[in-house]
Coordinates of C-alpha atoms and ligand atoms in Angstrom, one line a residue:
M1 CA 157.1 94.8 78.3
T2 CA 157.8 98.4 78.9
S3 CA 155.3 99.5 81.5
S4 CA 155.1 103.2 80.8
P5 CA 154.3 105.4 83.9
P6 CA 150.5 105.8 83.4
V7 CA 150.0 102.1 83.0
A8 CA 151.9 101.3 86.2
K9 CA 149.1 103.0 88.1
Y10 CA 146.6 100.2 87.2
E11 CA 146.3 96.6 87.8
V12 CA 145.7 94.5 84.6
V13 CA 142.9 92.0 84.8
I14 CA 142.6 89.3 82.0
G15 CA 140.2 86.4 81.6
L16 CA 140.4 84.2 78.5
E17 CA 137.9 82.3 76.5
C18 CA 139.3 79.8 74.1
H19 CA 137.7 77.6 71.5
A20 CA 139.4 74.4 70.3
Q21 CA 138.1 72.2 67.6
V22 CA 137.8 68.7 68.9
N23 CA 139.6 66.0 67.0
T24 CA 136.7 63.7 66.2
R25 CA 136.1 61.9 62.9
S26 CA 132.5 63.1 62.6
K27 CA 130.7 66.3 63.5
M28 CA 129.1 67.0 66.9
F29 CA 125.6 65.9 66.2
C30 CA 125.6 64.2 62.8
R31 CA 127.7 61.7 60.7
C32 CA 129.3 64.3 58.4
S33 CA 133.1 64.0 58.3
T34 CA 135.2 66.6 60.0
D35 CA 138.0 66.2 57.5
Y36 CA 137.3 68.8 54.9
S37 CA 140.9 70.0 54.4
G38 CA 141.2 71.1 50.9
G39 CA 137.6 69.9 50.1
E40 CA 135.1 71.9 48.2
P41 CA 132.8 74.2 50.2
N42 CA 129.5 72.7 51.2
T43 CA 130.4 69.1 50.5
H44 CA 130.3 67.8 54.1
V45 CA 126.8 68.7 54.9
C46 CA 123.6 66.9 55.8
P47 CA 120.1 67.8 56.9
V48 CA 121.2 67.9 60.6
C49 CA 124.1 70.4 60.2
M50 CA 122.1 72.3 57.5
G51 CA 119.5 73.0 60.2
M52 CA 116.6 71.4 58.4
P53 CA 113.4 71.2 60.4
G54 CA 112.4 67.9 61.8
V55 CA 115.8 66.3 62.1
L56 CA 117.3 64.9 65.3
P57 CA 120.8 65.5 66.6
V58 CA 122.8 62.7 68.1
I59 CA 125.6 63.4 70.7
N60 CA 129.2 62.4 69.5
A61 CA 130.5 60.3 72.4
Q62 CA 134.1 60.8 71.4
A63 CA 133.7 64.6 71.7
V64 CA 132.3 64.1 75.2
E65 CA 135.2 61.9 76.1
F66 CA 137.9 64.3 74.8
T67 CA 136.2 67.2 76.6
I68 CA 136.2 65.3 79.9
M69 CA 139.9 64.3 79.3
T70 CA 140.7 68.0 78.8
G71 CA 138.8 68.9 82.0
L72 CA 140.8 66.3 84.0
A73 CA 144.1 67.5 82.6
L74 CA 143.1 71.0 83.7
N75 CA 142.3 69.9 87.2
C76 CA 138.5 70.3 86.8
E77 CA 135.7 68.7 88.7
I78 CA 133.5 66.5 86.4
P79 CA 129.9 66.8 87.6
D80 CA 127.8 63.6 87.3
R81 CA 125.3 65.3 85.1
A82 CA 125.7 67.7 82.1
K83 CA 123.2 69.0 79.7
F84 CA 123.0 70.8 76.4
D85 CA 121.1 74.1 75.9
R86 CA 120.0 76.2 73.0
K87 CA 121.6 79.6 72.6
N88 CA 119.4 81.6 70.4
Y89 CA 120.5 84.4 68.1
P90 CA 120.0 85.2 64.5
Y91 CA 123.1 85.3 62.3
P92 CA 123.6 84.2 58.8
D93 CA 126.3 81.7 59.8
L94 CA 124.0 80.0 62.3
M95 CA 122.1 77.4 60.3
K96 CA 119.4 76.7 62.8
G97 CA 119.0 80.2 64.3
Y98 CA 120.4 78.7 67.5
Q99 CA 123.6 77.1 68.6
I100 CA 123.6 73.9 70.8
S101 CA 125.9 74.7 73.7
E102 CA 126.0 74.1 77.4
Y103 CA 124.7 76.8 79.7
D104 CA 124.5 76.1 83.4
M105 CA 125.6 72.4 83.5
P106 CA 129.0 72.1 81.7
L107 CA 130.9 68.9 81.4
C108 CA 133.8 70.3 83.5
Q109 CA 134.2 73.1 86.0
N110 CA 136.4 74.7 88.7
G111 CA 139.9 73.7 87.4
Y112 CA 143.2 75.5 87.2
I113 CA 146.6 75.6 85.6
D114 CA 149.8 77.0 87.0
V115 CA 151.9 79.2 84.8
E116 CA 155.3 80.6 85.2
V117 CA 156.5 84.0 84.1
D118 CA 160.0 85.2 84.9
G119 CA 160.4 82.5 87.5
R120 CA 157.1 83.5 89.3
T121 CA 154.3 80.9 89.3
S122 CA 150.7 81.9 89.4
R123 CA 147.5 80.0 89.2
I124 CA 144.9 80.7 86.6
R125 CA 141.6 79.2 87.6
I126 CA 139.4 77.6 84.9
N127 CA 135.8 78.4 85.2
R128 CA 134.5 75.7 82.9
V129 CA 135.1 73.5 79.9
H130 CA 132.1 72.9 77.8
L131 CA 131.1 71.4 74.4
E132 CA 129.3 73.2 71.6
E133 CA 129.0 73.2 67.9
D134 CA 130.8 75.5 65.5
T135 CA 129.0 77.8 63.1
A136 CA 129.3 77.9 59.3
R137 CA 132.0 80.1 57.7
L138 CA 131.1 83.4 56.1
L139 CA 133.5 84.6 53.4
H140 CA 133.1 88.3 52.7
R141 CA 133.8 89.3 49.1
S142 CA 133.7 92.4 47.0
D143 CA 134.1 92.7 43.2
Q144 CA 132.4 94.6 40.4
S145 CA 129.0 93.2 41.3
G146 CA 129.4 94.7 44.7
D147 CA 129.8 93.4 48.3
Y148 CA 128.5 90.0 49.1
S149 CA 129.2 87.0 51.3
L150 CA 129.6 83.3 50.6
L151 CA 128.6 80.7 53.1
D152 CA 130.6 77.4 53.7
V153 CA 128.5 75.0 55.8
N154 CA 131.3 72.5 56.1
R155 CA 132.3 74.0 59.4
A156 CA 128.8 74.1 60.8
G157 CA 128.3 71.5 63.5
M158 CA 132.1 70.8 64.0
P159 CA 132.6 70.0 67.7
L160 CA 134.2 72.8 69.7
M161 CA 135.4 72.9 73.2
E162 CA 135.2 76.2 75.0
I163 CA 137.6 76.7 77.9
V164 CA 136.9 79.8 80.0
T165 CA 139.1 81.1 82.8
E166 CA 138.4 83.3 85.8
P167 CA 139.8 86.8 85.4
D168 CA 143.0 85.8 87.1
A169 CA 145.8 86.7 84.7
R170 CA 147.5 89.9 85.7
S171 CA 149.6 90.8 82.7
P172 CA 149.6 90.0 78.9
Q173 CA 152.7 87.8 79.5
E174 CA 150.8 85.8 82.1
A175 CA 147.9 85.4 79.7
V176 CA 150.2 84.2 76.9
A177 CA 151.9 81.8 79.3
Y178 CA 148.4 80.4 80.0
L179 CA 147.6 80.1 76.3
T180 CA 150.9 78.4 75.6
K181 CA 150.4 75.9 78.3
L182 CA 146.7 75.2 77.4
H183 CA 147.8 74.7 73.8
Q184 CA 150.5 72.3 74.9
I185 CA 148.2 70.3 77.0
L186 CA 145.6 70.0 74.2
R187 CA 148.3 68.7 71.9
Y188 CA 149.7 66.3 74.5
L189 CA 146.2 64.9 75.0
G190 CA 145.7 64.7 71.2
V191 CA 142.2 66.1 71.7
S192 CA 142.7 69.0 69.3
D193 CA 145.2 70.0 66.6
A194 CA 144.9 73.4 68.2
D195 CA 146.4 75.2 65.2
M196 CA 145.9 79.0 65.7
E197 CA 146.7 79.8 62.1
K198 CA 144.2 77.4 60.8
G199 CA 141.6 78.8 63.1
N200 CA 141.0 75.6 65.1
F201 CA 142.3 77.2 68.2
R202 CA 140.8 80.6 68.7
C203 CA 141.4 82.7 71.8
E204 CA 139.6 85.8 73.0
P205 CA 141.1 87.6 76.0
N206 CA 138.9 89.9 78.0
L207 CA 140.9 92.7 79.5
S208 CA 140.3 95.5 81.9
L209 CA 142.2 97.8 84.2
R210 CA 141.6 98.9 87.8
P211 CA 143.4 101.1 90.3
H212 CA 145.8 99.0 92.4
G213 CA 144.1 97.9 95.6
S214 CA 140.6 98.2 94.1
D215 CA 138.4 95.2 94.7
E216 CA 136.0 96.0 91.8
Y217 CA 136.7 95.1 88.2
G218 CA 136.7 97.7 85.6
S219 CA 134.7 97.4 82.4
K220 CA 136.3 95.0 80.0
V221 CA 137.1 94.8 76.3
E222 CA 136.9 91.4 74.5
L223 CA 139.7 91.0 71.9
K224 CA 139.1 89.0 68.7
N225 CA 141.0 88.1 65.5
L226 CA 144.1 86.9 67.3
N227 CA 145.6 84.2 65.1
S228 CA 149.0 83.8 66.8
F229 CA 150.4 84.0 70.3
R230 CA 152.4 87.0 69.1
A231 CA 149.2 88.8 67.9
A232 CA 147.6 87.9 71.3
L233 CA 150.5 89.5 73.2
R234 CA 150.6 92.6 71.0
G235 CA 146.8 93.0 71.1
M236 CA 146.7 92.8 74.9
E237 CA 149.7 95.2 75.3
F238 CA 148.0 97.6 73.0
E239 CA 144.8 97.5 75.1
V240 CA 146.7 98.0 78.4
E241 CA 148.1 101.2 76.9
R242 CA 144.9 102.4 75.3
Q243 CA 142.7 101.8 78.4
G244 CA 145.4 103.3 80.7
R245 CA 145.4 106.5 78.6
I246 CA 141.5 106.7 78.8
L247 CA 141.5 106.2 82.5
D248 CA 144.3 108.8 83.0
E249 CA 142.3 111.3 81.2
G250 CA 139.4 110.6 83.5
G251 CA 137.4 108.8 80.8
H252 CA 135.5 105.6 81.0
V253 CA 136.4 102.4 79.0
V254 CA 133.5 101.3 76.8
S255 CA 132.7 97.7 77.2
E256 CA 132.9 96.3 73.7
T257 CA 134.4 93.8 71.3
R258 CA 137.5 95.0 69.6
G259 CA 139.3 93.3 66.7
W260 CA 143.1 93.1 66.3
R261 CA 144.4 94.7 63.0
E262 CA 147.6 93.1 62.0
E263 CA 148.4 95.7 59.4
T264 CA 148.2 98.7 61.8
Q265 CA 149.1 96.7 65.0
E266 CA 146.1 98.2 66.8
T267 CA 142.7 97.2 68.0
A268 CA 139.5 98.7 66.6
S269 CA 135.9 98.6 67.8
Q270 CA 133.8 95.9 66.3
R271 CA 130.6 96.0 68.4
S272 CA 129.4 97.5 71.6
K273 CA 128.5 95.2 74.5
E274 CA 126.8 97.8 76.6
Q275 CA 123.5 96.1 76.5
A276 CA 123.8 92.4 77.4
H277 CA 122.7 89.9 74.8
D278 CA 119.6 87.9 75.6
Y279 CA 120.3 84.5 74.2
R280 CA 117.1 83.0 75.7
Y281 CA 118.9 79.8 76.7
F282 CA 116.7 76.8 77.4
P283 CA 117.5 73.1 77.7
E284 CA 117.9 71.4 74.3
P285 CA 114.7 69.4 73.9
D286 CA 116.1 67.1 71.3
L287 CA 119.0 65.8 73.5
P288 CA 118.9 63.8 76.7
P289 CA 121.1 65.1 79.6
I290 CA 124.4 63.3 79.9
A291 CA 125.0 61.1 82.9
V292 CA 128.7 60.9 83.7
S293 CA 129.5 58.0 86.0
H294 CA 132.3 58.1 88.5
E295 CA 133.9 54.9 87.0
Y296 CA 133.9 56.3 83.5
V297 CA 135.7 59.5 84.8
E298 CA 138.2 57.4 86.7
T299 CA 138.9 55.2 83.7
L300 CA 139.7 58.3 81.6
R301 CA 141.8 59.8 84.4
S302 CA 143.9 56.7 84.6
A303 CA 144.4 56.6 80.9
L304 CA 145.6 60.2 80.6
P305 CA 149.1 60.5 79.1
E306 CA 151.9 62.0 81.2
L307 CA 151.4 65.7 81.0
P308 CA 154.1 68.3 80.1
D309 CA 154.8 69.5 83.7
A310 CA 155.3 65.9 85.0
R311 CA 157.4 64.9 82.1
R312 CA 159.6 68.0 82.4
E313 CA 160.2 67.2 86.1
R314 CA 161.0 63.6 85.3
F315 CA 163.4 64.6 82.6
M316 CA 165.3 66.7 85.1
T317 CA 165.3 64.3 88.0
Y318 CA 165.7 61.0 86.2
Y319 CA 168.0 62.0 83.3
G320 CA 169.8 64.8 85.0
L321 CA 168.9 67.4 82.3
S322 CA 168.9 71.1 83.0
A323 CA 165.5 72.9 83.5
Y324 CA 166.1 74.5 80.1
E325 CA 166.8 71.3 78.3
A326 CA 163.9 69.5 79.9
A327 CA 161.5 72.4 79.1
V328 CA 162.5 72.4 75.4
L329 CA 162.5 68.7 75.0
T330 CA 159.0 68.5 76.5
E331 CA 157.6 71.4 74.5
S332 CA 155.7 68.9 72.4
R333 CA 154.8 65.4 73.1
A334 CA 156.4 64.3 69.7
K335 CA 159.7 65.8 70.6
A336 CA 159.7 64.2 74.1
D337 CA 158.7 60.9 72.5
Y338 CA 161.5 61.2 70.0
F339 CA 164.1 61.9 72.7
E340 CA 162.9 58.9 74.8
A341 CA 162.8 56.6 71.7
A342 CA 166.4 57.5 71.0
L343 CA 167.4 56.8 74.6
A344 CA 165.6 53.5 74.6
A345 CA 167.7 52.6 71.5
S346 CA 171.0 53.2 73.3
D347 CA 171.6 49.8 74.9
G348 CA 171.3 49.1 78.5
A349 CA 169.6 51.0 81.3
D350 CA 172.8 52.5 82.6
S351 CA 173.9 53.9 79.3
R352 CA 170.4 55.3 78.9
Q353 CA 171.1 57.9 81.6
A354 CA 174.6 58.5 80.4
S355 CA 173.4 59.1 76.8
A356 CA 170.7 61.6 77.9
K357 CA 173.0 64.6 77.8
P358 CA 174.7 63.9 74.4
I359 CA 171.4 62.8 72.8
S360 CA 169.7 66.0 74.1
N361 CA 172.6 68.1 72.8
W362 CA 172.4 66.6 69.3
L363 CA 168.6 66.7 69.2
L364 CA 168.3 70.3 70.4
G365 CA 171.4 71.4 68.5
D366 CA 172.2 70.1 65.1
L367 CA 169.1 68.1 64.4
S368 CA 166.8 71.0 65.4
R369 CA 168.8 73.3 63.1
L370 CA 168.4 70.9 60.2
L371 CA 164.7 70.6 60.9
N372 CA 164.3 74.4 61.1
N373 CA 166.1 75.0 57.9
A374 CA 163.9 72.4 56.1
G375 CA 160.8 73.8 57.8
L376 CA 160.0 70.3 59.2
E377 CA 158.5 69.3 62.5
I378 CA 160.1 66.5 64.5
E379 CA 157.4 64.1 63.4
A380 CA 158.7 64.4 59.9
A381 CA 162.4 64.1 60.7
P382 CA 164.2 62.0 58.0
V383 CA 166.5 60.7 60.8
R384 CA 164.8 58.1 63.0
P385 CA 165.4 58.2 66.8
E386 CA 167.4 54.9 66.6
Q387 CA 169.6 56.4 64.0
L388 CA 170.4 59.5 66.1
A389 CA 171.2 57.1 69.0
E390 CA 173.6 55.2 66.8
L391 CA 175.3 58.4 65.7
V392 CA 175.7 59.6 69.2
S393 CA 177.1 56.2 70.2
L394 CA 179.7 56.4 67.4
I395 CA 180.8 59.8 68.7
E396 CA 180.7 58.9 72.4
S397 CA 182.8 55.7 71.8
A398 CA 185.3 57.9 69.9
K399 CA 184.8 56.0 66.6
I400 CA 184.2 59.3 64.9
S401 CA 184.9 62.9 66.0
G402 CA 182.2 65.4 66.8
T403 CA 183.1 67.3 63.7
A404 CA 182.7 64.2 61.5
G405 CA 179.5 63.6 63.4
K406 CA 178.0 66.8 62.1
Q407 CA 178.9 65.8 58.5
V408 CA 177.3 62.4 59.1
L409 CA 174.2 63.9 60.5
D410 CA 173.9 66.2 57.5
A411 CA 174.2 63.2 55.2
M412 CA 171.7 61.2 57.3
F413 CA 169.2 64.0 57.1
A414 CA 169.6 64.4 53.4
S415 CA 169.4 60.6 52.6
G416 CA 167.8 58.9 55.6
R417 CA 170.7 56.4 55.5
E418 CA 172.4 54.6 58.4
P419 CA 175.2 56.5 60.1
A420 CA 177.7 53.6 60.0
E421 CA 177.2 53.3 56.2
I422 CA 177.9 57.0 55.7
V423 CA 181.0 56.8 57.9
A424 CA 182.4 53.9 55.9
E425 CA 181.5 55.3 52.5
Q426 CA 182.9 58.8 53.2
G427 CA 185.9 57.5 55.1
L428 CA 185.0 59.6 58.2
G429 CA 186.2 57.1 60.8
R430 CA 188.7 58.3 63.3
I431 CA 192.3 58.3 62.1
E432 CA 194.0 55.6 64.3
D433 CA 197.5 56.3 63.0
N434 CA 199.2 59.2 64.8
S435 CA 201.8 59.6 62.0
V436 CA 199.0 60.7 59.7
V437 CA 197.9 63.4 62.1
E438 CA 201.6 64.4 62.6
A439 CA 202.0 64.8 58.9
A440 CA 198.9 67.0 58.7
I441 CA 200.2 69.2 61.5
T442 CA 203.6 69.6 59.8
S443 CA 202.0 70.7 56.5
V444 CA 199.6 73.1 58.4
I445 CA 202.6 74.7 60.2
A446 CA 204.5 75.1 57.0
A447 CA 201.5 76.7 55.3
N448 CA 200.7 79.2 58.1
E449 CA 203.8 81.1 59.0
K450 CA 201.8 84.1 60.3
A451 CA 199.7 82.1 62.7
V452 CA 202.8 80.3 63.9
A453 CA 204.6 83.6 64.5
D454 CA 201.5 84.9 66.3
Y455 CA 201.6 81.8 68.6
H456 CA 205.2 82.5 69.5
A457 CA 204.4 86.1 70.1
G458 CA 202.0 85.0 72.8
K459 CA 198.7 85.1 70.9
T460 CA 197.0 81.9 72.1
E461 CA 194.0 82.3 69.8
A462 CA 196.4 81.2 67.0
V463 CA 196.4 77.7 68.4
K464 CA 192.6 77.4 67.9
F465 CA 193.0 78.5 64.3
L466 CA 195.8 76.0 63.6
V467 CA 193.9 73.2 65.2
G468 CA 191.0 74.1 63.0
Q469 CA 193.2 73.9 59.9
V470 CA 194.5 70.5 60.9
M471 CA 190.9 69.3 61.5
K472 CA 190.1 70.6 58.0
E473 CA 193.1 68.9 56.5
T474 CA 192.0 65.6 58.2
R475 CA 188.4 66.2 57.3
G476 CA 187.4 66.1 60.9
R477 CA 188.7 62.6 61.4
A478 CA 191.3 63.5 64.0
N479 CA 190.6 64.0 67.7
A480 CA 190.7 67.8 68.3
A481 CA 192.2 67.4 71.8
E482 CA 194.9 65.1 70.6
V483 CA 195.6 67.4 67.6
Q484 CA 196.1 70.3 70.0
A485 CA 198.5 68.4 72.2
L486 CA 200.6 67.2 69.2
L487 CA 200.4 70.6 67.6
L488 CA 201.7 72.3 70.8
S489 CA 204.6 69.9 71.1
Q490 CA 205.6 70.5 67.4
L491 CA 205.3 74.3 67.8
D492 CA 207.2 74.3 71.0
G493 CA 209.8 72.0 69.4
I494 CA 210.3 74.7 66.8
G495 CA 211.0 77.1 69.6
S496 CA 210.7 80.9 69.7
P497 CA 213.0 82.8 67.3
Ligands
ADP1 P1 130.4 87.9 79.2 O1 129.1 87.8 79.8 O2 130.7 89.3 78.7 O3 130.7 86.9 78.2 P2 131.7 86.5 81.3 O4 131.4 86.8 82.7 O5 131.0 85.3 80.7 O6 131.4 87.8 80.4 O7 133.2 86.3 81.2 C1 133.9 86.1 80.0 C2 135.4 86.1 80.3 O8 135.8 87.4 80.7 C3 135.8 85.2 81.4 O9 137.0 84.6 81.0 C4 136.0 86.1 82.6 O10 137.0 85.6 83.4 C5 136.5 87.4 81.9 N1 136.1 88.6 82.7 C6 135.0 88.9 83.3 N2 135.0 90.1 83.8 C7 136.2 90.6 83.5 C8 136.9 91.9 83.7 N3 136.3 92.9 84.4 N4 138.1 92.1 83.3 C9 138.7 91.1 82.6 N5 138.2 89.9 82.3 C10 136.9 89.7 82.8
MG2 MG1 130.5 84.7 78.3
ZN3 ZN1 126.0 66.9 58.9

């Protein structure tokens, strides 16, 4: 970020509130299905999530479990008692006129995650992780009959986890590093799809400035409508500039909610927060408090999957991968699993470590390129991990060249077929007979007088070009290092004019 001079005068303070839809099969307090992807509006509803009088909510145990798992992964304390409260406010998307949430006894509290920006690690404390229900969806329309809103109750009562940090982030970059890591952890745990674009991972940064050295916080702005990490970064950077300018002019930042406008790349006021909301919280009378036993928490803790930081460390120390490779391979659990499945398919524990580097190279290089071009995630790769391992072993044992390997991978990706089959069918196996390579070199030398003259004139790049031509002539089936040696001896044999 370019910190322009006025902004450098102030310290940036950011706290984040994120909502993640919890991956359960049924809603938070009723049996309605959470899977309404592509379904008609208002088809997954019942008297409970419609807010009819006289009905009783029932706590979704899976949602509680996933929330506690999240708290554990975020280094939180899990108190032995939690309770639900009613948060009262009137709004058309709120079916009951109140939302069931957790006020003063959340499921998880006092955690943290460490994030790294430009090689500097900082700790972002987590204030709490609690469970609540989502609201219905309002769709604002306008046409010849005027402005109106449609209501889709399918989303009402979906389980939501709210994860709130202390105001610890000190730059938009640090806040985005936090979001990225939180997102990664949720996906590793499998507790949420956490897809920002689909709105099942929504983040609201609160941002304020204060003079360096001050121990009081300035008044904050809450940012909404951020549906990508990029929008979050831009939105926060915009606010830093805007608030810096106001303070420079001796003004006072209005405490309010501002929405990010993608079209204009700026934030605009949505509603003032000067007078605090009175939600008249009180304990939800229709639900018992939740007793969380120590044994239950420890069972969940011991069943947590290996988390991204630990896995990255292991990839470095055990497989000898670089920090960069380990970080990219562990970006998602699916990618790390793919990598380790491929390794497991290379035979023998010894070869497993030896194969780590080449498998990582092929996975992060050519396979990722093919996936990107096809717009596919690793989960949907047409090449199975064992097949990639087989390909790498063909290359490592010099049965095919690296160049041929690329062709084989392309064909594998397109057809899902076995590498050995493709090698045999397309005749891509290494040329064992040196005389075939010699013949190719002779014809390349004859056809490229200019490059040959360049070589003799001392232009060493000409060799690279000629080797490339021979590789092309042999369709990548020769060994490039051998080709170069044979080529040089032929060239030098011809002698300088
Ligand atoms: P509110 O009552 O407005 O919702 P909270 O105290 O609940 O405010 O805090 C909401 C979020 O805002 C938290 O993540 C918190 O860390 C953050 N926050 C609180 N005060 C500030 C501030 N002055 N500047 C930036 N973030 C803040
Ligand atoms: Mg709050
Ligand atoms: Zn329902």
